[in-house]
Amino acid sequence: MSDAKYVYAFGAGKADGKAEMKNLLGGKGANLAEMTNLGIPVPPGFTITTEVCNYYYQHDHSYPPALKAAVETALRSVEQIMGRKFGDNQNPLLFSVRSGARSSMPGMMDTVLNLGLNDQTVQGLIKQTQNERFAYDSYRRFVSMYGDVVLGLKPEGKHEQDPFEVILHAKKQERKAQFDTDLTAADLKDLVARFKEAILKRTGHAFPDSPEEQLWGAVGAVFRSWHNDRANEYRRMYRIPEEWGTAVNVQAMVFGNSGDNSGTGVAFTRDPATGENRFYGEFLINAQGEDVVAGTRTPEPIAKLNDLMPKAYSELEAIYKRLERHYRDMQDMEFTIEDGRLWMLQTRVGKRTGSAAIRIAVEMVDEGIIDKREAVKRVDPDQLNQLLRPIFDGADRTAAVKEGRLLAKGLNAGPGAASGRVVFSAPDAVDWAKRGERVILVRIETSPEDIAGMKAAEGILTAQGGMTSHAALVARQMGTVCVVGCSALQIDYNAGTMQVGGKTVKEGDWLSIDGSSGEVMQGQLKTIPSEVLQVLLLKTAKPESSPSYQRYDKLMTWADELRTIRVRTNADQPDQAAEAIAFGAEGIGLCRTEHMFFGGERIKAFRKMILSDTLDDRRRALERLRPIQRADFEGIFRAMQDRPVTVRLLDPPLHEFLPQKESDILELAREMEVSPEKIRARVASLHEFNPMLGHRGCRLGVSYPEIYTMQVQAIVEAACAVKKSGINVRAEIMIPLVGHAQEMQSMRELALRAAEGVINETQVQVDYMIGTMIELPRACLVADKIAEHAEFFSFGTNDLTQTTYGLSRDDGGRFLPDYLDRGIYKIDPFVSIDQEGMGQLMRMGLEKGRAQRKGLKVGICGEHGGEPASVRFCHRIGMDYVSCSPYRVPIARLAAAQAALGVE
Amino acid sequence: MSDAKYVYAFGAGKADGKAEMKNLLGGKGANLAEMTNLGIPVPPGFTITTEVCNYYYQHDHSYPPALKAAVETALRSVEQIMGRKFGDNQNPLLFSVRSGARSSMPGMMDTVLNLGLNDQTVQGLIKQTQNERFAYDSYRRFVSMYGDVVLGLKPEGKHEQDPFEVILHAKKQERKAQFDTDLTAADLKDLVARFKEAILKRTGHAFPDSPEEQLWGAVGAVFRSWHNDRANEYRRMYRIPEEWGTAVNVQAMVFGNSGDNSGTGVAFTRDPATGENRFYGEFLINAQGEDVVAGTRTPEPIAKLNDLMPKAYSELEAIYKRLERHYRDMQDMEFTIEDGRLWMLQTRVGKRTGSAAIRIAVEMVDEGIIDKREAVKRVDPDQLNQLLRPIFDGADRTAAVKEGRLLAKGLNAGPGAASGRVVFSAPDAVDWAKRGERVILVRIETSPEDIAGMKAAEGILTAQGGMTSHAALVARQMGTVCVVGCSALQIDYNAGTMQVGGKTVKEGDWLSIDGSSGEVMQGQLKTIPSEVLQVLLLKTAKPESSPSYQRYDKLMTWADELRTIRVRTNADQPDQAAEAIAFGAEGIGLCRTEHMFFGGERIKAFRKMILSDTLDDRRRALERLRPIQRADFEGIFRAMQDRPVTVRLLDPPLHEFLPQKESDILELAREMEVSPEKIRARVASLHEFNPMLGHRGCRLGVSYPEIYTMQVQAIVEAACAVKKSGINVRAEIMIPLVGHAQEMQSMRELALRAAEGVINETQVQVDYMIGTMIELPRACLVADKIAEHAEFFSFGTNDLTQTTYGLSRDDGGRFLPDYLDRGIYKIDPFVSIDQEGMGQLMRMGLEKGRAQRKGLKVGICGEHGGEPASVRFCHRIGMDYVSCSPYRVPIARLAAAQAALGVE
């Protein structure tokens, strides 16, 4: 590092750096250099690199020895350009010192403005500007900013106000001034003295008069702010590595607050909310940039600048067009006008909403600015969600908040907005829905028994459980609005009430939940379905009448052209399957058969099967289930037409199908005409300490071959029936939880026998495969041996994560948030594939499988199949397809295209 | 396989095979060939190879085409040597057809003797022997054996007796005969007819008169018997691969039952029960080999043969010496004397008890027959258990004798002491054992069908049969306590009682049997530690007074010289530690701290900690625990002296420490002076769906750093205190359940801070390391990253097995037995390391760890650490040590030495 260049200068049309050097100079520094090179007016300055930041942290808050000289040289160069001198009493040069990381972290780190002022140089500033009041205003702003940022004079405790504000307030009261602007130069000069006094008294350190000392103090403070709480939290949220570090930009001050011919503003080359191609921004006359951001004054729309300063405006107009053309993306710019002269302080790629991202990407292709490949890369797949979710009417929500009806906030598990009447049990949800009520199902948590109720509900709200809890999982697959883990709820099932936010909500009360924001609101908020959904699913709007749909469609068409990995869906019902096809699903990657056993007669027959004492009784009960299952599969095969459908045989442990509560046991006993003791005994005998690691998956198939036989028969019967009607059904029979080649071999033989039996009987030759779910570490380790007997692999990454980590999804909630907060886990492995750890097992499983069986079809059907980083990983390791819930299919398609374009 | 040789002939001093060809010819066939080549008298014959067996199973029970001709050729050759003809009416040649696998499976498979007899050839046999009664006796034996084995005429249902026995019994009653020998030739001839009639009637197949057809029928039956239930069970028990197959030996019959100048017997070159170097065996005059093994007659001791047939005896003596010299191991031989002429029918390495194995190995070294390396290989490590098994307390025995409770004395077939409740059938033994009862299986004699019951029993007692009876043989191999030939027993199966020594013993009564003395005693006798333990642990006996200890010590000394992997113990208490040192432990590989929190005041303080609402309360509760923990560790460090001690920090989930039962909750509430609601709420909040995958291990350390801090302080304080007294303590602090490098880093930092704090305070420089338990798949996958922060790894293979398989030890019981029975799992992965699957993760973890940190210390502390095959695997992959429970330390030492000698 001894030969490294630590300081990159820019100014007067020439810069050491350029836009491509973001890693070294940060986004702001790189773009200041780029603009300078483009001949755009940028106040001269220099950037201290991110490498110095890392050095600073690795060397106990000290700098590389060569830095001092480099900074001196750069300072002299700025002085020369500006014709002013840093620390000069006659014609002083002032600096701003700003952070600038590789990725924008707006407002997270610290800034110092007007640096270089002291009791002497302020006199020079007066001379320069002929404006004593302005000079002292700048001085007092500098002292308070420096006192806060560099010297650490912050409010003490929760309730103290900002100490500088307190002094300012006192001064204004003394002077009976209403606004800051009512204070005179003398008042401001006095404030400077009082500020310095407060600093000395409360920090024990005098405010440094030496501009040199001020500069190094500010640089250190900016580096240190890389690790303040806000920045750490922000990095965690956006997964920004700590090792990136921040650069420091030291730049000659220009003043937007030097009079009514000055001003400052922020502008976008296009509308960041809607994406509309129009110049968009705001400005303030006679103000510094901080004033715009702070929101203390309401800024003017940018168009008004044309009226006030037409020259500066037309210059700005030329620059914004040039910058967008140059960067080929929507820009977010900061500018300052000093005494009529325009200076650009920053440009960067602008953040935007999902709708805006899509609109900008698509329109830029139409305008010939970017190509389709670039457009596909520009949209974060998760942003597509915003196009698909039903939404609350914004005005109605604002009114509700004003009325104090915002009760609590939970985790936004199922996107969209839902209003309905509160019920506290699944059967109630079904009953209420049957009589035409819209309901919100509120539970402490949900279980598979609640499935019918969850389906009947408009929205699901739980007090416990995370983003991958049962409620969240089912809700996402169903496309149901869902808020989970809303710990503020205190639910009393017996009373049929919940306490929240100081209020009592009773069964039947109206509630609105926003699955996009996690907000829980009292009463009934208006919802409107998204435009895209109106076209795609409801067909209530025509494609040609919806520009929003057309853009979505264009983007997805490009994505499909580019991607090489297929996208399937996880669906258990024909209507889900149809929905998924509308979203672009090319098959079903996971059809769970156990959901088919709940509800009405099915659960009765299934329970009868479980309570059977003999094989014959069990077979009889299964025979009653077979036509029901067959009908289910027929519906799905018809919906999917010639697309492949992977059906997983029974997976969960049998105890999940029996009631646990005494009252339910008594009822079941009556229903089944057996003794409650018998049911209790069966429940007890099926109890498991760790059901996740228990008697489930193919272990059930080994113990009760008759269950799997019935299921395979039903699948193949359905396939034969549908094939007869001319549809080329493609059934894939999936054996869950295989860990041993012998399990696979034995279950394959069973399935083959059952399938061939049906085919011989019906004489219909259907296309079917037998494969397995790879969801145990051991399955990955011996995948070659398993592949001898399996025609396809589907990674069940939910369970594979649980076993690889030794971490139950249901129980992890107690410490997982803490693990994420403290950065022990960088990602929630249930949300995004743990590529470092579990990814090795997946690669191994895939490679061993394909080594044994050339061209083995491999996919993923865990929740990860719809998460962009995971989809990209699946592409990279060579999977054939991903499968996810219907509403995530477009996201997966886009992510898959990005993966094909090499996005990591 | 088309060029393969299927048939290996032997006879007249020349054989195609040899001893080394066991895999192809089976043990019996290979040794018959070897003996033939040595010029030892062996009836001529031929062996059909194990490859034919595999062919038979792979080709739907058919033979390779070339087999028929090869068998014909071999038959002709035997005819020539014997000067008799197969199927000849004048001078017929008869054959025995016997199984013979690579590894001896005594009595598990089928045998047919006297093959070749029919109504015509029996006339030739009469001519040959001039003994009509003998000829018909042979004939009726052949028909019943063939009917049973080949034609499958077995008892139907549980209660039916052997159908041939029923007919025999009826005939005897008709003839008012007491013994079989009271029947005349005519009677026996009639029996043949009745047997054939029964066969035809009950099986629908006529008994085949063609000797050729008889031969192929018998060969097929022997091959099929490789897969009978008994053989399958036996292979499962002894982990004999199914693929080995059995050979079939077809050998000219010689008759030990052709008169009083004939006989048959079994002999050992040394005593198989004690290992004493003396010729040992038994014989019966005028009998076939089956009579000795079946245990229906109790045979005479071998010495008596010298009196009756001195020539044959001295010939036998010469042969046994020659065979032991030749094979350099104790031999188990079968011989037949036909009309004064000695024939050897089998020799093989003799099965022996653990004590015998050790004695023979050690003495053979002393005698210069084998070297130490060979001796170490000769003892199955698990056999050491027999030396450590308790023996009856002498005083209690004396008292029992005085009270008249010594009921009888039998032959001491399986050394050791066993007390249990009497059962009279094998299925009962299994049932009773399943519900936790200790049982003594009492039988008139045992048969291969009883194998499961024999395994379930603490001890086996038979009324009939000698040291080479089925019961004795099996007991020796299993290491089960066994007394045979206790003719004083009068057992009544129907009544479920036995009369002995004038007393009646009923099913369920307590009985004690001494397999070393042969004594059978009423009631439950006290046991005391074995001789070896008296020397080793109790120091109540002197080494020089115990030959048994001296032999043990010699063998273990050799093992220690040879092994390269160290052996530690898992111990939580000073007394366990001391015990383990006596057993040769070189350190503690796992000291579980949670056990220290149970009992008395400790559990109170620990519960107080769990019930604390604030960090301060928790700290206060922990402070009360710290001196208690410190004292625990001091005790262990003192016991272990300068040996390394690995202490694992708290691992189990906290709910394990709270009561679950309502009454216990109420009591605790009273004790702690808190409301029961509070405890109930804490119990509920700590409840986990899958505790195995929940909030435990280092996750507790992350959530409650104060707990781990207290533990590390206590460990280091104890280490400092003990070091002050001059002991060079070596503490290894182990962080459990690490899956992420960041967990390790964070816990290491915590532990370092706590440890250095104590060291700074006490100013005692103790030697300590911080490492981790590798027990999650993810830990193996990222072992390189974890090793950055860990100074040692210890594989926790219990949890690693659970997570790799996705299989809970607590819940697997429901289907694991079935999995093992059906061969889906070849081994129970909780008993022996799953080398195929989990072994890959272990290798990976070890290699990645060592790649990151050269010389990283790696061990294993799961239950597998004391299982011989697992120990050998740990050696092979390069671990530094294994750790196991104290009583398994000698086993691990021996297994480690065998591993170093290349035993797989």
Coordinates of N, CA and C in Angstrom, one line a residue, chain A residues 167-271:
Chain A
I167 N -29.2 26.8 22.8 CA -28.6 28.1 22.9 C -29.2 29.1 21.9
L168 N -29.4 28.6 20.7 CA -30.0 29.4 19.7 C -31.4 29.9 20.1
H169 N -32.2 29.0 20.7 CA -33.5 29.3 21.1 C -33.5 30.4 22.2
A170 N -32.5 30.3 23.1 CA -32.4 31.2 24.2 C -32.1 32.6 23.6
K171 N -31.1 32.6 22.7 CA -30.7 33.9 22.1 C -31.9 34.6 21.4
K172 N -32.7 33.7 20.7 CA -33.9 34.3 20.0 C -34.9 34.8 21.0
Q173 N -35.0 34.2 22.1 CA -35.9 34.7 23.1 C -35.4 36.0 23.7
E174 N -34.1 36.1 24.0 CA -33.5 37.3 24.4 C -33.8 38.5 23.5
R175 N -33.6 38.1 22.2 CA -33.7 39.2 21.2 C -35.2 39.3 20.7
K176 N -36.0 38.5 21.3 CA -37.4 38.5 20.9 C -37.6 38.3 19.4
A177 N -36.7 37.4 18.9 CA -36.7 37.2 17.4 C -37.6 36.0 17.2
Q178 N -38.4 36.1 16.1 CA -39.3 34.9 15.8 C -38.5 33.9 14.9
F179 N -37.8 34.4 13.9 CA -37.1 33.5 13.0 C -35.6 33.7 13.1
D180 N -34.8 32.7 12.7 CA -33.4 32.8 12.7 C -33.0 34.1 11.9
T181 N -33.7 34.3 10.9 CA -33.4 35.5 10.0 C -33.6 36.8 10.7
D182 N -34.3 36.8 11.9 CA -34.4 38.0 12.6 C -33.2 38.4 13.4
L183 N -32.2 37.4 13.5 CA -31.0 37.7 14.3 C -30.0 38.5 13.4
T184 N -29.3 39.4 14.1 CA -28.3 40.3 13.4 C -27.0 39.6 13.4
A185 N -26.1 40.2 12.6 CA -24.7 39.8 12.6 C -24.1 39.7 14.0
A186 N -24.4 40.7 14.8 CA -23.8 40.8 16.1 C -24.4 39.6 17.0
D187 N -25.7 39.3 16.8 CA -26.3 38.2 17.5 C -25.6 36.9 17.1
L188 N -25.4 36.7 15.8 CA -24.7 35.5 15.3 C -23.3 35.4 15.9
K189 N -22.6 36.5 15.9 CA -21.2 36.5 16.4 C -21.3 36.1 17.9
D190 N -22.2 36.6 18.6 CA -22.4 36.2 20.0 C -22.7 34.7 20.1
L191 N -23.5 34.2 19.2 CA -23.8 32.8 19.2 C -22.6 31.9 19.1
V192 N -21.7 32.4 18.1 CA -20.4 31.7 17.9 C -19.7 31.5 19.2
A193 N -19.6 32.6 20.0 CA -18.9 32.6 21.2 C -19.5 31.7 22.2
R194 N -20.9 31.7 22.3 CA -21.6 30.9 23.2 C -21.4 29.4 22.8
F195 N -21.5 29.1 21.5 CA -21.3 27.7 21.1 C -19.9 27.2 21.5
K196 N -18.9 28.0 21.3 CA -17.5 27.6 21.6 C -17.4 27.3 23.1
E197 N -18.0 28.2 23.9 CA -18.0 28.1 25.4 C -18.7 26.7 25.8
A198 N -19.8 26.5 25.2 CA -20.5 25.2 25.5 C -19.7 24.0 25.1
I199 N -19.0 24.1 24.0 CA -18.1 23.0 23.6 C -17.1 22.7 24.6
L200 N -16.4 23.8 25.0 CA -15.3 23.7 26.0 C -15.8 23.1 27.3
K201 N -16.9 23.6 27.7 CA -17.5 23.2 29.0 C -17.9 21.8 29.0
R202 N -18.6 21.4 28.0 CA -19.2 20.1 28.0 C -18.4 19.0 27.5
T203 N -17.4 19.3 26.6 CA -16.6 18.2 26.1 C -15.2 18.3 26.7
G204 N -14.8 19.4 27.3 CA -13.5 19.6 27.9 C -12.4 19.9 26.8
H205 N -12.9 20.0 25.5 CA -12.0 20.3 24.5 C -12.4 21.7 23.9
A206 N -11.4 22.5 23.6 CA -11.6 23.8 23.0 C -11.9 23.5 21.5
F207 N -12.8 24.4 21.0 CA -13.0 24.4 19.5 C -11.6 24.8 18.8
P208 N -11.2 24.0 17.8 CA -9.9 24.3 17.3 C -10.0 25.4 16.3
D209 N -9.1 26.4 16.5 CA -9.1 27.6 15.6 C -8.3 27.3 14.3
S210 N -7.3 26.4 14.4 CA -6.5 26.1 13.2 C -7.3 25.4 12.1
P211 N -7.4 26.0 11.0 CA -8.1 25.3 9.8 C -7.5 24.0 9.5
E212 N -6.2 23.8 9.6 CA -5.6 22.5 9.4 C -6.1 21.5 10.3
E213 N -6.1 21.9 11.6 CA -6.6 20.9 12.7 C -8.1 20.6 12.4
Q214 N -8.9 21.7 12.0 CA -10.3 21.5 11.7 C -10.4 20.4 10.6
L215 N -9.6 20.6 9.6 CA -9.7 19.6 8.4 C -9.5 18.2 8.9
W216 N -8.4 17.9 9.6 CA -8.1 16.6 10.0 C -9.1 16.0 11.0
G217 N -9.6 16.9 11.8 CA -10.7 16.5 12.7 C -11.9 16.1 11.9
A218 N -12.3 16.8 10.9 CA -13.5 16.5 10.1 C -13.3 15.2 9.3
V219 N -12.1 15.0 8.7 CA -11.8 13.8 8.0 C -12.0 12.6 8.9
G220 N -11.4 12.6 10.1 CA -11.4 11.5 11.0 C -12.9 11.2 11.4
A221 N -13.6 12.3 11.6 CA -15.0 12.2 12.0 C -15.8 11.4 10.9
V222 N -15.6 11.8 9.7 CA -16.3 11.1 8.6 C -16.0 9.6 8.5
F223 N -14.7 9.3 8.7 CA -14.3 7.9 8.7 C -15.0 7.2 9.8
R224 N -15.0 7.8 11.0 CA -15.6 7.2 12.1 C -17.1 7.0 12.0
S225 N -17.7 7.9 11.2 CA -19.1 7.8 11.0 C -19.5 6.5 10.2
W226 N -18.5 5.9 9.5 CA -18.8 4.7 8.8 C -19.3 3.6 9.8
H227 N -18.9 3.8 11.1 CA -19.3 2.8 12.1 C -20.3 3.3 13.1
N228 N -21.0 4.4 12.8 CA -22.0 4.8 13.7 C -23.2 3.8 13.7
D229 N -24.1 3.9 14.6 CA -25.2 2.9 14.7 C -26.0 2.9 13.5
R230 N -26.4 4.1 13.0 CA -27.2 4.2 11.8 C -26.6 3.5 10.6
A231 N -25.3 3.8 10.4 CA -24.6 3.3 9.2 C -24.5 1.7 9.3
N232 N -24.2 1.2 10.5 CA -24.2 -0.2 10.7 C -25.5 -0.9 10.4
E233 N -26.6 -0.3 10.9 CA -27.9 -0.8 10.7 C -28.3 -0.8 9.2
Y234 N -27.9 0.3 8.6 CA -28.2 0.5 7.2 C -27.5 -0.6 6.3
R235 N -26.2 -0.7 6.7 CA -25.5 -1.7 5.9 C -26.0 -3.1 6.1
R236 N -26.5 -3.4 7.3 CA -27.1 -4.7 7.6 C -28.3 -4.9 6.7
M237 N -29.2 -3.8 6.7 CA -30.4 -3.9 6.0 C -30.2 -4.1 4.5
Y238 N -29.2 -3.4 4.0 CA -28.9 -3.5 2.5 C -27.8 -4.4 2.2
R239 N -27.3 -5.2 3.2 CA -26.2 -6.1 3.0 C -25.0 -5.5 2.3
I240 N -24.6 -4.3 2.9 CA -23.4 -3.7 2.4 C -22.2 -4.1 3.2
P241 N -21.2 -4.7 2.6 CA -20.0 -5.2 3.4 C -19.3 -4.0 4.1
E242 N -19.0 -4.3 5.4 CA -18.2 -3.4 6.2 C -16.9 -3.1 5.6
E243 N -16.3 -4.0 4.8 CA -15.0 -3.8 4.3 C -14.9 -2.8 3.2
W244 N -16.1 -2.4 2.6 CA -16.0 -1.4 1.6 C -15.4 -0.1 2.0
G245 N -15.8 0.3 3.2 CA -15.3 1.6 3.7 C -15.9 2.8 3.0
T246 N -15.7 4.0 3.5 CA -16.1 5.2 2.9 C -14.9 6.1 2.4
A247 N -15.2 6.8 1.4 CA -14.2 7.8 1.0 C -14.6 9.1 1.7
V248 N -13.6 10.1 1.6 CA -14.0 11.5 2.2 C -13.7 12.5 1.0
N249 N -14.8 13.3 0.8 CA -14.7 14.3 -0.2 C -14.5 15.7 0.4
V250 N -13.4 16.3 0.1 CA -13.1 17.7 0.6 C -13.2 18.6 -0.6
Q251 N -14.1 19.5 -0.5 CA -14.5 20.3 -1.7 C -14.7 21.8 -1.3
A252 N -14.2 22.6 -2.2 CA -14.4 24.1 -2.0 C -15.8 24.4 -1.8
M253 N -16.1 25.2 -0.7 CA -17.5 25.6 -0.5 C -18.0 26.6 -1.5
V254 N -19.2 26.3 -1.9 CA -20.0 27.4 -2.7 C -21.2 27.6 -1.8
F255 N -21.8 28.8 -1.9 CA -22.8 29.1 -0.9 C -24.1 29.4 -1.6
G256 N -25.1 28.5 -1.3 CA -26.4 28.8 -1.8 C -27.2 29.7 -0.9
N257 N -26.5 30.1 0.2 CA -27.2 30.9 1.2 C -26.6 32.3 1.3
S258 N -26.0 32.7 0.1 CA -25.3 34.0 0.2 C -26.1 35.1 -0.3
G259 N -27.5 34.9 -0.4 CA -28.3 36.0 -0.8 C -29.4 35.5 -1.7
D260 N -30.3 36.4 -2.2 CA -31.5 36.0 -3.0 C -31.1 35.6 -4.4
N261 N -29.9 35.8 -4.8 CA -29.5 35.3 -6.1 C -28.8 34.0 -6.0
S262 N -28.9 33.4 -4.8 CA -28.3 32.0 -4.6 C -29.4 31.1 -4.2
G263 N -29.1 29.8 -4.2 CA -30.1 28.8 -3.9 C -29.5 27.4 -4.0
T264 N -30.3 26.4 -3.7 CA -29.8 25.0 -3.7 C -30.9 24.1 -4.0
G265 N -30.7 22.9 -4.5 CA -31.8 22.0 -4.8 C -31.3 20.6 -5.1
V266 N -32.3 19.8 -5.3 CA -32.2 18.3 -5.7 C -33.1 18.1 -6.9
A267 N -32.5 17.4 -7.9 CA -33.4 17.1 -9.0 C -33.1 15.7 -9.6
F268 N -34.1 15.2 -10.2 CA -34.1 13.9 -10.9 C -34.3 14.0 -12.3
T269 N -33.6 13.2 -13.1 CA -33.9 13.3 -14.6 C -35.2 12.8 -15.0
R270 N -35.8 11.9 -14.1 CA -37.1 11.4 -14.4 C -37.8 11.3 -13.0
D271 N -39.1 11.1 -13.0 CA -39.9 11.0 -11.8 C -39.6 9.7 -11.0

